[in-house]
Amino acid sequence: MEWSFECSGGTVTVRQEGERVVCQALGRPESQGLYKAWLLGEEGKALLGTLIPENGALRLRRNMSAFTLKEKGAWPPVGAEIVMAYAFTPEEPPSSQWCWTECPCRLFTDRVISHALRGVDRALIKRDADGFFLAVPYVPGCPFPIPPLFCLGRIEKMGGRWYTLFRFSRQGAPELLHNFPSNGDNDTVT
């Protein structure tokens, strides 16, 4: 049996050969970076791997067991994704109101929030008279950036990229986002 999935990042083909599954991805990157391919099932998804440059294109070939994909809820497949996991070129902020901040953990005196942000190299910040918004790049399949604030984050698309958006007071205390309109391209994941 064979499947082919077109997605925004390229094409993923899947062929079952007995108990083995051959997955191939051909990426069409929008910008330079590391891209990962995912196989989607009705109950979950499975990481196929990172696409590598080969003959002028980004490619991936992976041989897996159908059992492994079933365990992850990705078998039989219903779709695929090719997403940028890391950008090689520095990105411009989505608007002049936003700027990049390096090591956002230094913005907070609260030890829990600061510790949760230790693994985040940089984030977008937008300040106003009452506090600031913090937008942490969102990558599907990766851990949530500030687990203690899971219920207070909102996934938004800004400048064509996805971010987890948080709101803080001037003192760095978390605030509810439902009091604030969308900041992005009017695309919010709910």
PDB file of C-alpha atoms in Angstrom:
ATOM      1  CA  MET A   1       0.000   0.000   0.000  1.00  0.00           C
ATOM      2  CA  GLU A   2       1.244   3.536  -0.735  1.00  0.00           C
ATOM      3  CA  TRP A   3       0.262   7.053   0.391  1.00  0.00           C
ATOM      4  CA  SER A   4       1.412  10.485  -0.783  1.00  0.00           C
ATOM      5  CA  PHE A   5       0.819  13.674   1.203  1.00  0.00           C
ATOM      6  CA  GLU A   6       1.333  17.227  -0.052  1.00  0.00           C
ATOM      7  CA  CYS A   7       1.971  19.727   2.729  1.00  0.00           C
ATOM      8  CA  SER A   8       3.167  23.331   2.854  1.00  0.00           C
ATOM      9  CA  GLY A   9       6.779  22.223   3.362  1.00  0.00           C
ATOM     10  CA  GLY A  10       6.904  19.590   0.602  1.00  0.00           C
ATOM     11  CA  THR A  11       5.817  16.034  -0.099  1.00  0.00           C
ATOM     12  CA  VAL A  12       5.893  12.904   2.066  1.00  0.00           C
ATOM     13  CA  THR A  13       5.375   9.452   0.531  1.00  0.00           C
ATOM     14  CA  VAL A  14       4.801   6.307   2.565  1.00  0.00           C
ATOM     15  CA  ARG A  15       4.987   2.728   1.277  1.00  0.00           C
ATOM     16  CA  GLN A  16       4.219  -0.364   3.325  1.00  0.00           C
ATOM     17  CA  GLU A  17       6.358  -3.412   2.568  1.00  0.00           C
ATOM     18  CA  GLY A  18       5.094  -6.165   4.854  1.00  0.00           C
ATOM     19  CA  GLU A  19       5.788  -5.143   8.451  1.00  0.00           C
ATOM     20  CA  ARG A  20       8.200  -2.381   7.322  1.00  0.00           C
ATOM     21  CA  VAL A  21       7.282   1.123   6.193  1.00  0.00           C
ATOM     22  CA  VAL A  22       9.458   3.207   3.854  1.00  0.00           C
ATOM     23  CA  CYS A  23       8.942   6.951   4.350  1.00  0.00           C
ATOM     24  CA  GLN A  24      10.422   9.550   2.022  1.00  0.00           C
ATOM     25  CA  ALA A  25      10.179  13.325   2.228  1.00  0.00           C
ATOM     26  CA  LEU A  26      11.119  15.960  -0.316  1.00  0.00           C
ATOM     27  CA  GLY A  27      11.192  19.447   1.170  1.00  0.00           C
ATOM     28  CA  ARG A  28      10.435  22.776  -0.468  1.00  0.00           C
ATOM     29  CA  PRO A  29      11.866  25.156   2.118  1.00  0.00           C
ATOM     30  CA  GLU A  30      10.694  28.761   2.298  1.00  0.00           C
ATOM     31  CA  SER A  31      13.941  29.807   3.979  1.00  0.00           C
ATOM     32  CA  GLN A  32      17.195  28.260   5.124  1.00  0.00           C
ATOM     33  CA  GLY A  33      17.011  26.127   8.232  1.00  0.00           C
ATOM     34  CA  LEU A  34      16.564  22.643   9.656  1.00  0.00           C
ATOM     35  CA  TYR A  35      13.317  20.950   8.641  1.00  0.00           C
ATOM     36  CA  LYS A  36      11.667  17.954  10.274  1.00  0.00           C
ATOM     37  CA  ALA A  37       9.111  15.588   8.755  1.00  0.00           C
ATOM     38  CA  TRP A  38       6.214  14.130  10.752  1.00  0.00           C
ATOM     39  CA  LEU A  39       3.771  11.374   9.857  1.00  0.00           C
ATOM     40  CA  LEU A  40       0.239  12.010  11.151  1.00  0.00           C
ATOM     41  CA  GLY A  41      -2.265   9.377  12.180  1.00  0.00           C
ATOM     42  CA  GLU A  42      -5.753   9.605  13.624  1.00  0.00           C
ATOM     43  CA  GLU A  43      -4.453   9.176  17.189  1.00  0.00           C
ATOM     44  CA  GLY A  44      -1.023  10.829  17.116  1.00  0.00           C
ATOM     45  CA  LYS A  45       2.066  11.613  15.107  1.00  0.00           C
ATOM     46  CA  ALA A  46       5.560  10.229  14.657  1.00  0.00           C
ATOM     47  CA  LEU A  47       8.769  12.083  13.926  1.00  0.00           C
ATOM     48  CA  LEU A  48      10.328  10.731  10.732  1.00  0.00           C
ATOM     49  CA  GLY A  49      13.517  12.761  11.082  1.00  0.00           C
ATOM     50  CA  THR A  50      15.434  15.778   9.819  1.00  0.00           C
ATOM     51  CA  LEU A  51      15.659  16.460   6.098  1.00  0.00           C
ATOM     52  CA  ILE A  52      19.207  16.743   4.756  1.00  0.00           C
ATOM     53  CA  PRO A  53      20.556  18.504   1.652  1.00  0.00           C
ATOM     54  CA  GLU A  54      20.999  16.107  -1.247  1.00  0.00           C
ATOM     55  CA  ASN A  55      21.400  17.009  -4.946  1.00  0.00           C
ATOM     56  CA  GLY A  56      20.074  20.550  -4.461  1.00  0.00           C
ATOM     57  CA  ALA A  57      16.990  19.546  -2.442  1.00  0.00           C
ATOM     58  CA  LEU A  58      16.119  18.605   1.121  1.00  0.00           C
ATOM     59  CA  ARG A  59      15.412  14.882   1.423  1.00  0.00           C
ATOM     60  CA  LEU A  60      14.691  12.220   3.987  1.00  0.00           C
ATOM     61  CA  ARG A  61      14.416   8.444   3.644  1.00  0.00           C
ATOM     62  CA  ARG A  62      13.467   6.392   6.665  1.00  0.00           C
ATOM     63  CA  ASN A  63      12.664   2.710   7.075  1.00  0.00           C
ATOM     64  CA  MET A  64      10.498   1.995  10.153  1.00  0.00           C
ATOM     65  CA  SER A  65       8.324  -0.781  11.501  1.00  0.00           C
ATOM     66  CA  ALA A  66       4.553  -0.424  11.190  1.00  0.00           C
ATOM     67  CA  PHE A  67       4.347  -1.507  14.850  1.00  0.00           C
ATOM     68  CA  THR A  68       6.415   1.520  15.976  1.00  0.00           C
ATOM     69  CA  LEU A  69       4.165   3.881  14.018  1.00  0.00           C
ATOM     70  CA  LYS A  70       1.048   2.213  15.489  1.00  0.00           C
ATOM     71  CA  GLU A  71       2.419   2.740  19.011  1.00  0.00           C
ATOM     72  CA  LYS A  72       2.708   6.467  18.304  1.00  0.00           C
ATOM     73  CA  GLY A  73      -0.802   6.650  16.834  1.00  0.00           C
ATOM     74  CA  ALA A  74       0.529   7.453  13.353  1.00  0.00           C
ATOM     75  CA  TRP A  75      -0.547   4.254  11.573  1.00  0.00           C
ATOM     76  CA  PRO A  76      -2.298   4.093   9.245  1.00  0.00           C
ATOM     77  CA  PRO A  77      -1.248   7.569   8.074  1.00  0.00           C
ATOM     78  CA  VAL A  78      -3.783  10.313   7.411  1.00  0.00           C
ATOM     79  CA  GLY A  79      -1.361  13.151   6.657  1.00  0.00           C
ATOM     80  CA  ALA A  80       2.140  14.530   7.034  1.00  0.00           C
ATOM     81  CA  GLU A  81       3.952  17.731   7.995  1.00  0.00           C
ATOM     82  CA  ILE A  82       7.302  19.226   7.087  1.00  0.00           C
ATOM     83  CA  VAL A  83       8.110  22.046   9.508  1.00  0.00           C
ATOM     84  CA  MET A  84      11.083  24.290  10.163  1.00  0.00           C
ATOM     85  CA  ALA A  85      12.696  23.350  13.460  1.00  0.00           C
ATOM     86  CA  TYR A  86      15.477  25.945  13.370  1.00  0.00           C
ATOM     87  CA  ALA A  87      16.136  28.986  11.151  1.00  0.00           C
ATOM     88  CA  PHE A  88      19.689  29.523   9.912  1.00  0.00           C
ATOM     89  CA  THR A  89      19.211  33.181   9.080  1.00  0.00           C
ATOM     90  CA  PRO A  90      18.185  35.716  11.698  1.00  0.00           C
ATOM     91  CA  GLU A  91      14.514  36.485  11.405  1.00  0.00           C
ATOM     92  CA  GLU A  92      13.107  39.949  11.340  1.00  0.00           C
ATOM     93  CA  PRO A  93      10.483  40.694  13.982  1.00  0.00           C
ATOM     94  CA  PRO A  94       6.919  40.509  12.602  1.00  0.00           C
ATOM     95  CA  SER A  95       6.438  44.282  13.055  1.00  0.00           C
ATOM     96  CA  SER A  96       8.242  47.360  14.357  1.00  0.00           C
ATOM     97  CA  GLN A  97       6.458  46.957  17.722  1.00  0.00           C
ATOM     98  CA  TRP A  98       8.317  43.693  18.393  1.00  0.00           C
ATOM     99  CA  CYS A  99      12.043  43.147  18.999  1.00  0.00           C
ATOM    100  CA  TRP A 100      14.179  40.108  19.792  1.00  0.00           C
ATOM    101  CA  THR A 101      15.439  39.574  23.319  1.00  0.00           C
ATOM    102  CA  GLU A 102      18.288  37.170  23.995  1.00  0.00           C
ATOM    103  CA  CYS A 103      18.064  34.873  27.044  1.00  0.00           C
ATOM    104  CA  PRO A 104      14.486  35.823  28.015  1.00  0.00           C
ATOM    105  CA  CYS A 105      14.952  34.015  31.351  1.00  0.00           C
ATOM    106  CA  ARG A 106      16.789  37.149  32.544  1.00  0.00           C
ATOM    107  CA  LEU A 107      13.567  39.190  32.312  1.00  0.00           C
ATOM    108  CA  PHE A 108      12.078  37.457  35.358  1.00  0.00           C
ATOM    109  CA  THR A 109      12.830  37.453  39.066  1.00  0.00           C
ATOM    110  CA  ASP A 110      10.358  34.589  39.582  1.00  0.00           C
ATOM    111  CA  ARG A 111      12.575  31.485  39.800  1.00  0.00           C
ATOM    112  CA  VAL A 112       9.974  29.105  38.329  1.00  0.00           C
ATOM    113  CA  ILE A 113       9.422  31.194  35.177  1.00  0.00           C
ATOM    114  CA  SER A 114      13.125  32.014  34.822  1.00  0.00           C
ATOM    115  CA  HIS A 115      14.065  28.330  35.152  1.00  0.00           C
ATOM    116  CA  ALA A 116      11.396  27.263  32.631  1.00  0.00           C
ATOM    117  CA  LEU A 117      12.843  29.711  30.082  1.00  0.00           C
ATOM    118  CA  ARG A 118      16.476  28.592  30.493  1.00  0.00           C
ATOM    119  CA  GLY A 119      16.336  26.499  27.318  1.00  0.00           C
ATOM    120  CA  VAL A 120      14.943  29.367  25.212  1.00  0.00           C
ATOM    121  CA  ASP A 121      17.746  31.257  23.459  1.00  0.00           C
ATOM    122  CA  ARG A 122      15.635  34.167  22.293  1.00  0.00           C
ATOM    123  CA  ALA A 123      12.062  35.379  22.113  1.00  0.00           C
ATOM    124  CA  LEU A 124      10.120  38.354  20.820  1.00  0.00           C
ATOM    125  CA  ILE A 125       9.091  41.093  23.236  1.00  0.00           C
ATOM    126  CA  LYS A 126       6.621  43.962  22.859  1.00  0.00           C
ATOM    127  CA  ARG A 127       6.414  46.470  25.700  1.00  0.00           C
ATOM    128  CA  ASP A 128       3.581  48.855  26.563  1.00  0.00           C
ATOM    129  CA  ALA A 129       2.762  51.133  29.524  1.00  0.00           C
ATOM    130  CA  ASP A 130       1.329  48.288  31.625  1.00  0.00           C
ATOM    131  CA  GLY A 131       3.794  45.473  30.920  1.00  0.00           C
ATOM    132  CA  PHE A 132       4.914  43.332  28.017  1.00  0.00           C
ATOM    133  CA  PHE A 133       4.062  40.481  25.680  1.00  0.00           C
ATOM    134  CA  LEU A 134       6.555  37.647  25.252  1.00  0.00           C
ATOM    135  CA  ALA A 135       6.342  35.514  22.097  1.00  0.00           C
ATOM    136  CA  VAL A 136       8.367  32.286  22.191  1.00  0.00           C
ATOM    137  CA  PRO A 137       8.857  30.435  18.856  1.00  0.00           C
ATOM    138  CA  TYR A 138       6.449  27.498  18.678  1.00  0.00           C
ATOM    139  CA  VAL A 139       7.565  24.225  17.112  1.00  0.00           C
ATOM    140  CA  PRO A 140       4.964  21.439  16.831  1.00  0.00           C
ATOM    141  CA  GLY A 141       6.060  18.315  18.655  1.00  0.00           C
ATOM    142  CA  CYS A 142       8.510  20.123  20.913  1.00  0.00           C
ATOM    143  CA  PRO A 143       7.907  20.709  24.634  1.00  0.00           C
ATOM    144  CA  PHE A 144       5.780  23.690  25.663  1.00  0.00           C
ATOM    145  CA  PRO A 145       8.154  26.611  26.390  1.00  0.00           C
ATOM    146  CA  ILE A 146       6.923  27.585  29.886  1.00  0.00           C
ATOM    147  CA  PRO A 147       5.107  24.545  31.346  1.00  0.00           C
ATOM    148  CA  PRO A 148       3.993  26.305  34.568  1.00  0.00           C
ATOM    149  CA  LEU A 149       2.136  28.856  32.399  1.00  0.00           C
ATOM    150  CA  PHE A 150       0.542  26.326  30.034  1.00  0.00           C
ATOM    151  CA  CYS A 151      -2.994  27.630  30.634  1.00  0.00           C
ATOM    152  CA  LEU A 152      -1.931  31.242  30.108  1.00  0.00           C
ATOM    153  CA  GLY A 153      -0.234  30.862  26.698  1.00  0.00           C
ATOM    154  CA  ARG A 154      -1.868  31.339  23.306  1.00  0.00           C
ATOM    155  CA  ILE A 155      -0.494  29.995  20.019  1.00  0.00           C
ATOM    156  CA  GLU A 156      -0.489  32.738  17.378  1.00  0.00           C
ATOM    157  CA  LYS A 157       0.896  33.220  13.899  1.00  0.00           C
ATOM    158  CA  MET A 158       2.918  36.405  13.473  1.00  0.00           C
ATOM    159  CA  GLY A 159       4.902  37.310  10.379  1.00  0.00           C
ATOM    160  CA  GLY A 160       4.226  33.872   8.912  1.00  0.00           C
ATOM    161  CA  ARG A 161       5.685  31.990  11.915  1.00  0.00           C
ATOM    162  CA  TRP A 162       4.011  30.387  14.944  1.00  0.00           C
ATOM    163  CA  TYR A 163       4.695  31.618  18.483  1.00  0.00           C
ATOM    164  CA  THR A 164       3.421  30.922  21.981  1.00  0.00           C
ATOM    165  CA  LEU A 165       2.293  34.282  23.310  1.00  0.00           C
ATOM    166  CA  PHE A 166       2.305  35.284  26.988  1.00  0.00           C
ATOM    167  CA  ARG A 167       1.401  38.525  28.769  1.00  0.00           C
ATOM    168  CA  PHE A 168       3.230  39.896  31.836  1.00  0.00           C
ATOM    169  CA  SER A 169       2.884  42.946  34.074  1.00  0.00           C
ATOM    170  CA  ARG A 170       5.759  45.445  34.398  1.00  0.00           C
ATOM    171  CA  GLN A 171       6.888  43.450  37.446  1.00  0.00           C
ATOM    172  CA  GLY A 172       6.945  40.213  35.407  1.00  0.00           C
ATOM    173  CA  ALA A 173       3.764  38.668  36.853  1.00  0.00           C
ATOM    174  CA  PRO A 174       1.758  36.542  34.378  1.00  0.00           C
ATOM    175  CA  GLU A 175      -1.538  38.010  33.173  1.00  0.00           C
ATOM    176  CA  LEU A 176      -4.536  36.510  31.381  1.00  0.00           C
ATOM    177  CA  LEU A 177      -4.382  36.907  27.592  1.00  0.00           C
ATOM    178  CA  HIS A 178      -8.140  36.845  27.071  1.00  0.00           C
ATOM    179  CA  ASN A 179      -8.105  40.528  28.112  1.00  0.00           C
ATOM    180  CA  PHE A 180      -5.966  41.345  25.051  1.00  0.00           C
ATOM    181  CA  PRO A 181      -6.741  41.073  21.317  1.00  0.00           C
ATOM    182  CA  SER A 182      -4.759  38.850  18.979  1.00  0.00           C
ATOM    183  CA  ASN A 183      -1.306  40.239  18.167  1.00  0.00           C
ATOM    184  CA  GLY A 184      -0.593  38.255  15.032  1.00  0.00           C
ATOM    185  CA  ASP A 185      -1.801  37.511  11.538  1.00  0.00           C
ATOM    186  CA  ASN A 186      -5.301  36.816  12.927  1.00  0.00           C
ATOM    187  CA  ASP A 187      -4.429  33.107  13.065  1.00  0.00           C
ATOM    188  CA  THR A 188      -4.776  31.714  16.548  1.00  0.00           C
ATOM    189  CA  VAL A 189      -4.652  28.044  17.457  1.00  0.00           C
ATOM    190  CA  THR A 190      -7.361  27.253  19.985  1.00  0.00           C
TER     191      THR A 190
END
